[in-house]
CSV table of C-alpha atoms and ligand atoms in Angstrom, one decimal:
chain,number,residue,atom,x,y,z
F,1,UNK,CA,101.7,96.1,-79.9
F,2,UNK,CA,98.9,96.8,-77.7
F,3,UNK,CA,95.6,95.5,-78.7
F,4,UNK,CA,94.2,99.2,-78.5
F,5,UNK,CA,96.9,100.1,-81.3
F,6,UNK,CA,96.1,97.2,-83.7
F,7,UNK,CA,93.6,97.4,-86.4
F,8,UNK,CA,90.2,95.9,-85.4
F,9,UNK,CA,88.5,92.9,-86.8
F,10,UNK,CA,84.9,91.8,-86.1
F,11,UNK,CA,83.0,88.9,-87.1
F,12,UNK,CA,80.2,86.8,-86.3
F,13,UNK,CA,78.4,83.4,-86.5
F,14,UNK,CA,74.8,82.6,-86.1
F,15,UNK,CA,73.8,80.0,-83.3
F,16,UNK,CA,71.3,78.3,-85.6
F,17,UNK,CA,72.5,74.7,-85.7
F,18,UNK,CA,75.8,72.7,-85.7
F,19,UNK,CA,78.7,74.2,-87.6
F,20,UNK,CA,80.0,72.8,-90.9
F,21,UNK,CA,83.1,72.8,-93.0
F,22,UNK,CA,81.9,75.9,-94.9
F,23,UNK,CA,81.7,77.8,-91.6
F,24,UNK,CA,85.2,76.4,-90.6
F,25,UNK,CA,87.0,77.1,-93.8
F,26,UNK,CA,85.3,80.1,-95.0
F,27,UNK,CA,85.2,82.0,-91.8
F,28,UNK,CA,86.5,80.4,-88.2
F,29,UNK,CA,89.8,78.9,-89.4
F,30,UNK,CA,90.7,82.7,-90.6
F,31,UNK,CA,89.4,84.3,-87.3
F,32,UNK,CA,92.1,82.0,-85.6
F,33,UNK,CA,94.8,82.8,-88.1
F,34,UNK,CA,94.5,86.4,-87.7
F,35,UNK,CA,93.8,86.8,-84.0
F,36,UNK,CA,97.4,87.9,-83.2
F,37,UNK,CA,97.7,90.5,-86.0
F,38,UNK,CA,94.4,92.3,-84.9
F,39,UNK,CA,92.3,93.5,-82.1
F,40,UNK,CA,89.9,90.7,-82.7
F,41,UNK,CA,86.3,90.8,-81.7
F,42,UNK,CA,84.2,87.6,-82.3
F,43,UNK,CA,80.5,87.6,-81.7
F,44,UNK,CA,77.7,84.9,-81.5
F,45,UNK,CA,75.1,86.8,-83.2
F,46,UNK,CA,71.8,85.4,-81.7
F,47,UNK,CA,69.8,88.6,-82.4
F,48,UNK,CA,70.4,87.5,-86.1
F,49,UNK,CA,69.4,83.9,-85.4
F,50,UNK,CA,65.9,85.0,-84.2
F,51,UNK,CA,65.0,86.8,-87.7
F,52,UNK,CA,63.7,83.3,-88.4
F,53,UNK,CA,61.8,81.4,-85.7
F,54,UNK,CA,64.1,79.4,-83.3
F,55,UNK,CA,63.1,76.9,-80.5
F,56,UNK,CA,64.1,78.8,-77.5
F,57,UNK,CA,65.4,75.8,-75.7
F,58,UNK,CA,67.6,74.9,-78.7
F,59,UNK,CA,68.9,78.7,-79.2
F,60,UNK,CA,70.0,78.7,-75.7
F,61,UNK,CA,72.1,75.4,-76.2
F,62,UNK,CA,73.3,76.5,-79.7
F,63,UNK,CA,74.7,79.8,-78.3
F,64,UNK,CA,77.0,77.7,-75.9
F,65,UNK,CA,77.7,75.5,-78.8
F,66,UNK,CA,79.0,78.3,-81.0
F,67,UNK,CA,81.2,79.5,-78.0
F,68,UNK,CA,82.5,75.9,-77.5
F,69,UNK,CA,83.2,75.4,-81.3
F,70,UNK,CA,85.0,78.9,-81.5
F,71,UNK,CA,87.3,77.8,-78.7
F,72,UNK,CA,87.8,74.1,-79.9
F,73,UNK,CA,88.9,75.6,-83.4
F,74,UNK,CA,91.5,77.7,-81.6
F,75,UNK,CA,90.2,81.3,-80.8
F,76,UNK,CA,91.8,82.2,-77.5
F,77,UNK,CA,89.3,84.0,-75.4
F,78,UNK,CA,92.3,85.8,-73.7
F,79,UNK,CA,93.6,87.3,-76.9
F,80,UNK,CA,90.3,87.8,-78.7
F,81,UNK,CA,87.1,89.2,-77.4
F,82,UNK,CA,84.4,86.4,-77.5
F,83,UNK,CA,80.9,87.4,-76.6
F,84,UNK,CA,77.2,87.1,-77.1
F,85,UNK,CA,75.6,89.8,-79.2
F,86,UNK,CA,72.3,90.1,-77.3
F,87,UNK,CA,74.2,90.8,-74.1
F,88,UNK,CA,75.6,94.1,-75.2
F,89,UNK,CA,72.3,96.4,-75.9
F,90,UNK,CA,74.4,98.8,-78.2
F,91,UNK,CA,74.1,96.4,-81.0
F,92,UNK,CA,70.2,96.9,-80.9
F,93,UNK,CA,70.4,100.5,-80.1
F,94,UNK,CA,72.7,101.5,-83.0
F,95,UNK,CA,70.8,99.1,-85.4
F,96,UNK,CA,67.9,101.3,-84.8
F,97,UNK,CA,69.8,104.6,-85.6
F,98,UNK,CA,71.1,102.6,-88.8
F,99,UNK,CA,67.5,101.8,-89.6
F,100,UNK,CA,67.0,105.4,-90.0
F,101,UNK,CA,70.1,105.8,-92.2
F,102,UNK,CA,69.7,102.9,-94.5
F,103,UNK,CA,67.4,103.2,-97.5
F,104,UNK,CA,64.6,100.8,-98.4
F,105,UNK,CA,66.1,100.7,-102.1
F,106,UNK,CA,69.3,99.3,-100.7
F,107,UNK,CA,67.6,96.5,-98.7
F,108,UNK,CA,65.6,95.5,-101.6
F,109,UNK,CA,68.9,94.5,-103.3
F,110,UNK,CA,69.9,92.0,-100.9
F,111,UNK,CA,70.1,88.6,-102.3
F,112,UNK,CA,70.1,86.8,-98.9
F,113,UNK,CA,66.8,88.1,-98.0
F,114,UNK,CA,65.4,87.1,-101.3
F,115,UNK,CA,66.7,83.5,-100.8
F,116,UNK,CA,65.7,83.1,-97.1
F,117,UNK,CA,62.2,84.7,-97.5
F,118,UNK,CA,61.5,82.6,-100.5
F,119,UNK,CA,58.4,83.0,-102.4
F,120,UNK,CA,56.1,84.1,-99.4
F,121,UNK,CA,57.9,87.3,-98.8
F,122,UNK,CA,54.9,89.1,-97.2
F,123,UNK,CA,55.3,86.5,-94.4
F,124,UNK,CA,58.9,86.9,-93.6
F,125,UNK,CA,59.7,88.7,-90.5
F,126,UNK,CA,60.6,92.4,-90.4
F,127,UNK,CA,63.8,91.4,-88.7
F,128,UNK,CA,64.8,89.3,-91.6
F,129,UNK,CA,64.4,92.4,-93.9
F,130,UNK,CA,66.6,94.8,-91.8
F,131,UNK,CA,69.1,92.0,-90.9
F,132,UNK,CA,71.9,94.0,-92.9
F,133,UNK,CA,71.3,96.9,-90.8
F,134,UNK,CA,71.9,95.0,-87.6
F,135,UNK,CA,75.0,93.5,-89.0
F,136,UNK,CA,76.2,97.0,-90.0
F,137,UNK,CA,75.7,97.8,-86.5
F,138,UNK,CA,77.7,94.8,-85.2
F,139,UNK,CA,80.6,96.0,-87.4
F,140,UNK,CA,80.3,100.0,-86.8
F,141,UNK,CA,79.8,99.5,-83.0
F,142,UNK,CA,83.5,98.3,-82.8
F,143,UNK,CA,84.9,100.5,-85.4
F,144,UNK,CA,86.2,97.4,-87.0
F,145,UNK,CA,88.4,97.8,-90.1
F,146,UNK,CA,88.4,94.3,-91.3
F,147,UNK,CA,85.5,91.6,-91.4
F,148,UNK,CA,86.6,88.0,-92.2
F,149,UNK,CA,83.6,86.2,-93.8
F,150,UNK,CA,82.6,83.7,-96.3
F,151,UNK,CA,81.9,84.8,-100.0
F,152,UNK,CA,78.0,85.0,-99.3
F,153,UNK,CA,78.5,88.0,-96.8
F,154,UNK,CA,80.1,90.2,-99.5
F,155,UNK,CA,77.0,92.0,-100.3
F,156,UNK,CA,76.3,92.6,-96.6
F,157,UNK,CA,79.7,94.3,-96.3
F,158,UNK,CA,78.8,96.5,-99.3
F,159,UNK,CA,75.7,97.7,-97.6
F,160,UNK,CA,77.6,98.4,-94.4
F,161,UNK,CA,80.0,100.5,-96.2
F,162,UNK,CA,77.2,102.6,-97.8
F,163,UNK,CA,75.5,102.8,-94.4
F,164,UNK,CA,78.7,104.0,-92.7
F,165,UNK,CA,79.4,106.6,-95.5
F,166,UNK,CA,75.8,107.9,-95.4
F,167,UNK,CA,76.1,108.3,-91.7
F,168,UNK,CA,79.5,110.0,-92.1
F,169,UNK,CA,77.9,112.3,-94.8
F,170,UNK,CA,74.7,113.1,-93.0
F,171,UNK,CA,75.9,113.5,-89.2
F,172,UNK,CA,79.8,113.9,-89.1
F,173,UNK,CA,81.3,117.4,-89.1
F,174,UNK,CA,83.6,118.2,-92.1
F,175,UNK,CA,87.0,116.5,-91.5
F,176,UNK,CA,85.8,113.8,-89.1
F,177,UNK,CA,85.3,110.4,-90.5
F,178,UNK,CA,83.3,108.8,-87.6
F,179,UNK,CA,82.8,105.2,-88.8
F,180,UNK,CA,85.9,103.7,-90.7
F,181,UNK,CA,84.8,101.9,-94.0
F,182,UNK,CA,85.1,98.2,-93.1
F,183,UNK,CA,86.9,95.9,-95.8
F,184,UNK,CA,85.7,92.1,-96.0
F,185,UNK,CA,88.6,89.6,-95.7
F,186,UNK,CA,87.5,86.8,-97.9
F,187,UNK,CA,90.1,84.0,-98.7
F,188,UNK,CA,90.9,83.2,-102.3
F,189,UNK,CA,90.4,79.4,-101.7
F,190,UNK,CA,87.3,77.6,-100.1
F,191,UNK,CA,85.5,81.0,-99.4
F,192,UNK,CA,82.4,79.4,-100.8
F,193,UNK,CA,82.2,75.6,-99.9
F,194,UNK,CA,79.4,73.9,-101.9
F,195,UNK,CA,77.0,71.0,-100.7
F,196,UNK,CA,78.5,67.6,-101.2
F,197,UNK,CA,75.2,66.6,-102.9
F,198,UNK,CA,75.2,69.4,-105.6
F,199,UNK,CA,78.2,71.5,-106.6
F,200,UNK,CA,76.0,74.4,-107.6
F,201,UNK,CA,74.4,74.9,-104.1
F,202,UNK,CA,76.1,76.3,-101.1
F,203,UNK,CA,76.9,74.0,-98.1
F,204,UNK,CA,74.4,75.2,-95.5
F,205,UNK,CA,73.1,74.4,-92.0
F,206,UNK,CA,69.7,74.6,-93.3
F,207,UNK,CA,69.9,72.0,-96.0
F,208,UNK,CA,67.7,69.2,-94.9
F,209,UNK,CA,70.1,66.4,-96.1
F,210,UNK,CA,72.7,65.7,-93.6
F,211,UNK,CA,74.7,64.1,-96.4
F,212,UNK,CA,75.2,67.5,-97.9
F,213,UNK,CA,77.6,68.7,-95.3
F,214,UNK,CA,80.5,67.9,-93.1
F,215,UNK,CA,79.6,69.0,-89.6
F,216,UNK,CA,82.3,69.7,-87.3
F,217,UNK,CA,80.9,67.3,-84.8
F,218,UNK,CA,80.9,64.2,-87.5
F,219,UNK,CA,83.2,61.5,-86.2
F,220,UNK,CA,85.7,59.9,-88.6
F,221,UNK,CA,83.5,57.0,-89.8
F,222,UNK,CA,80.6,59.5,-90.8
F,223,UNK,CA,82.9,61.8,-92.2
F,224,UNK,CA,84.3,59.1,-94.5
F,225,UNK,CA,80.9,58.0,-95.4
F,226,UNK,CA,80.0,61.5,-96.4
F,227,UNK,CA,83.0,62.0,-98.7
F,228,UNK,CA,82.6,58.6,-100.0
F,229,UNK,CA,79.1,59.4,-101.0
F,230,UNK,CA,79.8,63.0,-102.3
F,231,UNK,CA,78.4,63.6,-105.8
F,232,UNK,CA,81.1,63.4,-108.5
F,233,UNK,CA,81.1,63.1,-112.4
F,234,UNK,CA,82.2,60.0,-114.4
F,235,UNK,CA,85.5,61.4,-115.7
F,236,UNK,CA,89.1,61.3,-113.9
F,237,UNK,CA,90.2,64.3,-112.1
F,238,UNK,CA,91.1,67.4,-114.5
F,239,UNK,CA,94.5,68.4,-115.5
F,240,UNK,CA,93.8,72.1,-115.8
F,241,UNK,CA,92.0,74.9,-113.8
F,242,UNK,CA,89.9,75.7,-116.9
F,243,UNK,CA,88.6,72.4,-117.0
F,244,UNK,CA,88.1,72.2,-113.3
F,245,UNK,CA,85.7,75.4,-113.6
F,246,UNK,CA,83.3,73.4,-115.9
F,247,UNK,CA,83.0,70.4,-113.4
F,248,UNK,CA,81.2,71.8,-110.0
F,249,UNK,CA,81.6,68.8,-107.8
F,250,UNK,CA,85.2,68.2,-108.9
F,251,UNK,CA,85.9,71.9,-108.1
F,252,UNK,CA,84.3,71.8,-104.8
F,253,UNK,CA,86.2,68.7,-103.6
F,254,UNK,CA,89.4,70.0,-105.0
F,255,UNK,CA,88.8,73.4,-103.6
F,256,UNK,CA,88.2,71.9,-99.9
F,257,UNK,CA,91.3,69.8,-100.4
F,258,UNK,CA,93.2,73.0,-101.3
F,259,UNK,CA,91.6,75.0,-98.3
F,260,UNK,CA,92.4,72.4,-95.7
F,261,UNK,CA,96.0,71.9,-97.0
F,262,UNK,CA,96.5,75.7,-97.3
F,263,UNK,CA,97.6,75.4,-101.1
F,264,UNK,CA,96.3,76.7,-104.3
F,265,UNK,CA,93.8,74.9,-106.3
F,266,UNK,CA,96.4,74.8,-109.0
F,267,UNK,CA,98.7,73.0,-106.8
F,268,UNK,CA,95.9,70.4,-106.1
F,269,UNK,CA,95.2,70.0,-109.7
F,270,UNK,CA,98.8,69.4,-110.3
F,271,UNK,CA,99.1,66.9,-107.6
F,272,UNK,CA,96.0,64.9,-108.7
F,273,UNK,CA,95.3,65.4,-112.2
F,274,UNK,CA,94.2,62.4,-114.1
F,275,UNK,CA,93.6,60.4,-110.8
F,276,UNK,CA,90.3,58.6,-110.2
F,277,UNK,CA,87.7,60.0,-107.7
F,278,UNK,CA,87.7,57.0,-105.4
F,279,UNK,CA,91.7,57.6,-104.7
F,280,UNK,CA,91.2,61.4,-104.2
F,281,UNK,CA,88.3,60.9,-102.0
F,282,UNK,CA,90.1,58.7,-99.6
F,283,UNK,CA,93.2,61.2,-99.4
F,284,UNK,CA,90.5,64.0,-98.8
F,285,UNK,CA,88.9,62.2,-95.9
F,286,UNK,CA,92.3,61.4,-94.4
F,287,UNK,CA,93.1,64.9,-94.6
F,288,UNK,CA,89.7,66.1,-93.1
F,289,UNK,CA,89.9,63.8,-90.3
F,290,UNK,CA,93.4,64.9,-89.4
F,291,UNK,CA,92.1,68.5,-89.3
F,292,UNK,CA,88.9,68.1,-87.8
F,293,UNK,CA,89.2,65.2,-85.1
F,294,UNK,CA,91.2,67.3,-82.5
F,295,UNK,CA,88.6,70.1,-82.9
F,296,UNK,CA,85.9,67.7,-82.4
F,297,UNK,CA,87.4,66.1,-79.3
F,298,UNK,CA,87.9,69.6,-77.6
F,299,UNK,CA,84.4,70.5,-78.6
F,300,UNK,CA,82.9,67.7,-77.0
F,301,UNK,CA,85.3,68.4,-73.9
F,302,UNK,CA,84.2,72.0,-73.7
F,303,UNK,CA,80.5,71.2,-74.0
F,304,UNK,CA,80.7,69.5,-70.7
F,305,UNK,CA,82.2,72.6,-69.1
F,306,UNK,CA,79.3,75.1,-69.0
F,307,UNK,CA,80.6,77.0,-66.0
F,308,UNK,CA,84.0,77.8,-68.0
F,309,UNK,CA,82.0,78.8,-71.3
F,310,UNK,CA,80.0,81.1,-69.1
F,311,UNK,CA,82.9,82.7,-67.5
F,312,UNK,CA,84.5,83.2,-70.9
F,313,UNK,CA,81.4,84.9,-72.2
F,314,UNK,CA,81.0,87.0,-69.2
F,315,UNK,CA,84.7,88.3,-69.5
F,316,UNK,CA,84.1,88.7,-73.2
F,317,UNK,CA,81.1,90.6,-72.7
F,318,UNK,CA,82.8,93.0,-70.3
F,319,UNK,CA,85.6,93.7,-72.9
F,320,UNK,CA,83.0,94.2,-75.8
F,321,UNK,CA,81.0,96.6,-73.7
F,322,UNK,CA,84.1,98.6,-72.8
F,323,UNK,CA,84.8,99.0,-76.6
F,324,UNK,CA,81.1,99.5,-77.7
F,325,UNK,CA,80.1,102.2,-75.2
F,326,UNK,CA,82.2,105.3,-76.4
F,327,UNK,CA,81.2,104.5,-80.1
F,328,UNK,CA,77.5,104.2,-79.3
F,329,UNK,CA,77.9,107.4,-77.2
F,330,UNK,CA,79.4,109.5,-79.8
F,331,UNK,CA,77.2,108.1,-82.4
F,332,UNK,CA,73.9,109.3,-80.5
F,333,UNK,CA,75.6,112.7,-79.9
F,334,UNK,CA,76.3,113.1,-83.4
F,335,UNK,CA,72.7,112.4,-84.4
F,336,UNK,CA,71.3,114.8,-81.8
F,337,UNK,CA,70.2,112.3,-79.2
F,338,UNK,CA,70.7,112.7,-75.5
P,1,AMP,P1,76.3,81.7,-90.7
P,1,AMP,O1,76.4,80.2,-90.2
P,1,AMP,O2,75.3,81.9,-91.7
P,1,AMP,O3,76.3,82.6,-89.5
P,1,AMP,O4,77.7,81.9,-91.2
P,1,AMP,C1,78.9,82.1,-90.4
P,1,AMP,C2,80.1,82.5,-91.4
P,1,AMP,O5,80.5,81.1,-92.1
P,1,AMP,C3,79.8,83.6,-92.4
P,1,AMP,O6,81.1,84.2,-92.4
P,1,AMP,C4,79.6,82.8,-93.6
P,1,AMP,O7,80.0,83.7,-94.8
P,1,AMP,C5,80.6,81.7,-93.6
P,1,AMP,N1,79.9,80.4,-94.3
P,1,AMP,C6,78.7,80.0,-94.2
P,1,AMP,N2,78.4,79.0,-95.0
P,1,AMP,C7,79.6,78.9,-95.8
P,1,AMP,C8,80.1,78.1,-97.1
P,1,AMP,N3,79.2,77.2,-97.5
P,1,AMP,N4,81.3,78.4,-97.5
P,1,AMP,C9,82.1,79.2,-97.0
P,1,AMP,N5,81.7,80.1,-95.9
P,1,AMP,C10,80.6,80.0,-95.3
P,2,LIG,N1,75.4,87.7,-91.5
P,2,LIG,C1,76.3,86.8,-91.1
P,2,LIG,C2,76.1,85.4,-91.6
P,2,LIG,O1,75.0,85.0,-91.7
P,2,LIG,C3,76.6,86.7,-89.5
P,2,LIG,C4,76.9,88.1,-89.1
P,2,LIG,C5,76.1,88.9,-88.2
P,2,LIG,C6,78.1,88.8,-89.1
P,2,LIG,N2,76.6,90.0,-88.0
P,2,LIG,C7,78.0,89.9,-88.5
P,2,LIG,C8,79.5,88.4,-89.9
P,2,LIG,C9,79.1,91.0,-88.5
P,2,LIG,C10,80.4,89.3,-89.9
P,2,LIG,C11,80.1,90.6,-89.1
P,2,LIG,O2,76.8,84.6,-91.8
């Protein structure tokens, strides 16, 4: 099937630091798995990154690092469209229109804003507050039908649908549904990888403890050390899913194992019931190393080839621009702009 006839997928990752196992299992590995079945557009969302202050020198490098990580994980820039958000001005232009469509009440419900802004909400950037409108713009600008993301982005997909629906209602002539309502693609396993230090907290780039996450650039020794020191409880591994649900650290490690080995959590429980954590951790570390070590090596190789990365992003930008231009043009026309 020609790319133009396939349903379209859009997703993005922020260039805000090195990528971790949550990004990989929750999002990027899924991007790779589905790239042949969809017209896939994968973005490095640098405009989202600057909603909190970024060191400009580091940001430039982080953008290339996400490009290198995408390719190292298996995204094929020939089959998929890989590009940098700020290079396509339509994202910001459509976001402005959507700023005028979304309601303040909708934004006030966003839990990610509340978490990121913390106690000092008055001091958060306005960009952080309207972040979901920019995300809606990313998705709608490509008329994406599906959006592969981790579980934490569910609410942002809901508001995207609300915005699309409101735009369609307010501006689209009867019978024409201009923006398709996008569906999230959230995997049943490992869509929310938790911190290795606290099974109730999400694994995150911004956690001050390096030991809380597995980074895609961790070498085998460091990875083994992090899994070895991961928090557990004193009991042997549970023998039922019900018991697992009451033990957050065991649940996290067993979910990671299941995600990487592409099996259900029930299967992992059946295989390891009653074993000691030390035994399980050593198997988990082996499994992670065999999955991640080829990616790490390829990532390091690609990082040294900036000319190649630049060229991929240029070509990806051209493909993205072609897709975005007619949608932005029609959106402006529908609103009554020239
Ligand atoms: P970000 O790093 O916030 O740009 O996230 C990029 C993608 O990774 C998004 O689809 C997130 O939902 C996903 N993601 C981030 N952290 C996790 C996590 N701890 N578990 C699963 N998915 C995650
Ligand atoms: N908000 C997403 C995150 O923090 C990143 C993102 C921006 C995104 N625009 C997007 C994801 C569009 C999917 C589709 O992880």
